[in-house]
Amino acid sequence: LQTTHGTAVARRRSYPKTPVNKTDKMASASMTMATAPVARTTSLKSSKFHGAKVAPVRSVKAAAVDTGIKAAGKPLDGRKLRVAVIGGGPAGACAAETLAKGGCETFLIERKMDNCKPCGGAIPLCMVGEFDLPEEIIDRKVTKMKMISPSNRAVDVGQTLNDKEYIGMCRREVMDDFLRKRAKSLGTNLVNGLFMKLDDPGQGNGPITIHYNDYEVDAKVGEPKTMEVDVIIGADGANSRVAKNIDAGEYDYAIAFQERIKIPDEKMEYYKDLAEMYVGDDVSPDFYGWVFPKYDVSPD
C-alpha cells in the first residue's frame, strides 16, 4: 500500500483581496439589467416607415489579415514551428502529443524516463476517456473511498458510483511512460536530458536558446548541449527551472513522501476496492495522507 504524508509550504506569494459587499453586487447587477435596452419587434406593416425606400447596404472591403505563422516576429519560410517541452509528466507529454499532431517539430526533454514520482496515482473515469488511456495502465479499479477526519471519524465516499464507474489507480512511472511513448509515436523527439537555463533574445530578435545536459548515453554526468527553438513550454513541476528563468514569481507548494509496502493477501483483501484519505493530525499535521491499493504482484 502507498502512504504519502504532505507538509505544506515553504514559499508563498499573497495578493490582497478586495472585500465584496454582496448587497452592492446585487444592486449593481439590478442596475445593469434595468438600464439595458429592451428588445422590441416591430412589424413592417404597422410601421409608419412601411413602403419607404431602403438604401442598399454598401459593401465594406475586408482588411488584409496576415494568417502566416511567425516565430520571433519572422515568417517560418516553410519550416515547422520548433517547440521544446520541458518535463515529461502527464502535462508535458500531452502537450508534446498535441503539438506533434499539429505538425510542430517537438522536443520533449525529461531527465528521468523511469521516474516514480511521489503521487497517489488516482485518476477519474473521465480522464480515462478524455486522454484515451488503455485499461492496461490501470492497476486497480477502486469503487469505495473512506475519508478519516481530524477527529478520527470515518466517512464513506463513492456510494454514488454506479456499476460502470470507478476511480483508476495507476503507477506514475507506468502512465507517464505510456503518454511519452504515444507522443513519440506521433513524431515527438524524446530527449533524456536536464534543462539548465534559457537565453531569450526578445521578440523579433531570434530564437530561444535552451541549455541542457544530455544523458542519452546513460552517463552519470550529462553532456552540455544547446538547442534553438521558437517556443518553450515549462511542464517541469513545482520546482520548475523554466518558471525561475522567466521570473514567473513565487507560489505555494507542498513536500510529499511516498512509501510502497507489500502486504499479505489477507490484509490486501480489505483494500481490494477501497482507498483511504487521512486528514488527521496523527498522520500528517500540515496536510493529508492516503492509502491507495495498486497492483497485485506488489501492492502499493
Tab-separated table of N, CA, C and O in Angstrom, residues 146-156 270 276-284 289:
chain	number	residue	atom	x	y	z
A	146	LYS	N	-12.759	6.045	1.620
A	146	LYS	CA	-13.024	6.341	3.030
A	146	LYS	C	-12.206	7.558	3.444
A	146	LYS	O	-10.999	7.593	3.275
A	147	MET	N	-12.891	8.577	3.976
A	147	MET	CA	-12.239	9.788	4.468
A	147	MET	C	-12.191	9.743	5.985
A	147	MET	O	-13.208	9.528	6.640
A	148	ILE	N	-10.987	9.940	6.544
A	148	ILE	CA	-10.814	9.940	8.005
A	148	ILE	C	-10.513	11.372	8.439
A	148	ILE	O	-9.525	11.972	8.016
A	149	SER	N	-11.381	11.925	9.278
A	149	SER	CA	-11.312	13.329	9.681
A	149	SER	C	-10.283	13.530	10.790
A	149	SER	O	-9.790	12.558	11.381
A	150	PRO	N	-9.973	14.816	11.120
A	150	PRO	CA	-9.048	15.092	12.231
A	150	PRO	C	-9.531	14.525	13.571
A	150	PRO	O	-8.729	14.218	14.441
A	151	SER	N	-10.851	14.390	13.731
A	151	SER	CA	-11.390	13.810	14.974
A	151	SER	C	-11.482	12.291	14.887
A	151	SER	O	-12.091	11.644	15.722
A	152	ASN	N	-10.875	11.742	13.836
A	152	ASN	CA	-10.797	10.292	13.626
A	152	ASN	C	-12.149	9.678	13.255
A	152	ASN	O	-12.355	8.482	13.425
A	153	ARG	N	-13.051	10.477	12.731
A	153	ARG	CA	-14.317	9.963	12.232
A	153	ARG	C	-14.144	9.548	10.775
A	153	ARG	O	-13.510	10.239	9.987
A	154	ALA	N	-14.700	8.409	10.424
A	154	ALA	CA	-14.590	7.892	9.063
A	154	ALA	C	-15.895	8.109	8.317
A	154	ALA	O	-16.985	7.850	8.840
A	155	VAL	N	-15.772	8.617	7.100
A	155	VAL	CA	-16.938	8.849	6.245
A	155	VAL	C	-16.725	8.114	4.936
A	155	VAL	O	-15.668	8.243	4.299
A	156	ASP	N	-17.710	7.328	4.536
A	156	ASP	CA	-17.615	6.591	3.283
A	156	ASP	C	-18.041	7.476	2.127
A	156	ASP	O	-19.116	8.083	2.140
A	270	TYR	N	-8.831	-6.332	2.339
A	270	TYR	CA	-9.545	-5.154	2.852
A	270	TYR	C	-9.464	-3.991	1.857
A	270	TYR	O	-10.410	-3.209	1.717
A	276	GLU	N	-8.175	5.099	0.954
A	276	GLU	CA	-8.388	5.882	2.171
A	276	GLU	C	-7.633	7.205	2.098
A	276	GLU	O	-6.518	7.274	1.582
A	277	MET	N	-8.276	8.251	2.644
A	277	MET	CA	-7.667	9.575	2.746
A	277	MET	C	-7.683	9.991	4.215
A	277	MET	O	-8.717	9.904	4.885
A	278	TYR	N	-6.530	10.416	4.717
A	278	TYR	CA	-6.394	10.830	6.105
A	278	TYR	C	-6.083	12.322	6.182
A	278	TYR	O	-5.164	12.808	5.545
A	279	VAL	N	-6.864	13.043	6.967
A	279	VAL	CA	-6.591	14.462	7.197
A	279	VAL	C	-6.408	14.741	8.688
A	279	VAL	O	-6.509	15.874	9.129
A	280	GLY	N	-6.128	13.715	9.443
A	280	GLY	CA	-5.949	13.868	10.885
A	280	GLY	C	-4.531	14.243	11.265
A	280	GLY	O	-3.576	14.018	10.514
A	281	ASP	N	-4.372	14.813	12.450
A	281	ASP	CA	-3.062	15.237	12.930
A	281	ASP	C	-2.120	14.064	13.175
A	281	ASP	O	-0.904	14.226	13.179
A	282	ASP	N	-2.672	12.865	13.415
A	282	ASP	CA	-1.817	11.726	13.725
A	282	ASP	C	-1.048	11.235	12.507
A	282	ASP	O	-0.022	10.566	12.638
A	283	VAL	N	-1.520	11.556	11.310
A	283	VAL	CA	-0.868	11.092	10.083
A	283	VAL	C	-0.041	12.194	9.443
A	283	VAL	O	1.135	12.028	9.159
A	284	SER	N	-0.656	13.335	9.210
A	284	SER	CA	0.045	14.443	8.572
A	284	SER	C	-0.524	15.751	9.116
A	284	SER	O	-1.552	16.226	8.633
A	289	GLY	N	-2.765	12.539	4.135
A	289	GLY	CA	-2.089	11.303	3.747
A	289	GLY	C	-3.096	10.382	3.082
A	289	GLY	O	-4.304	10.586	3.175
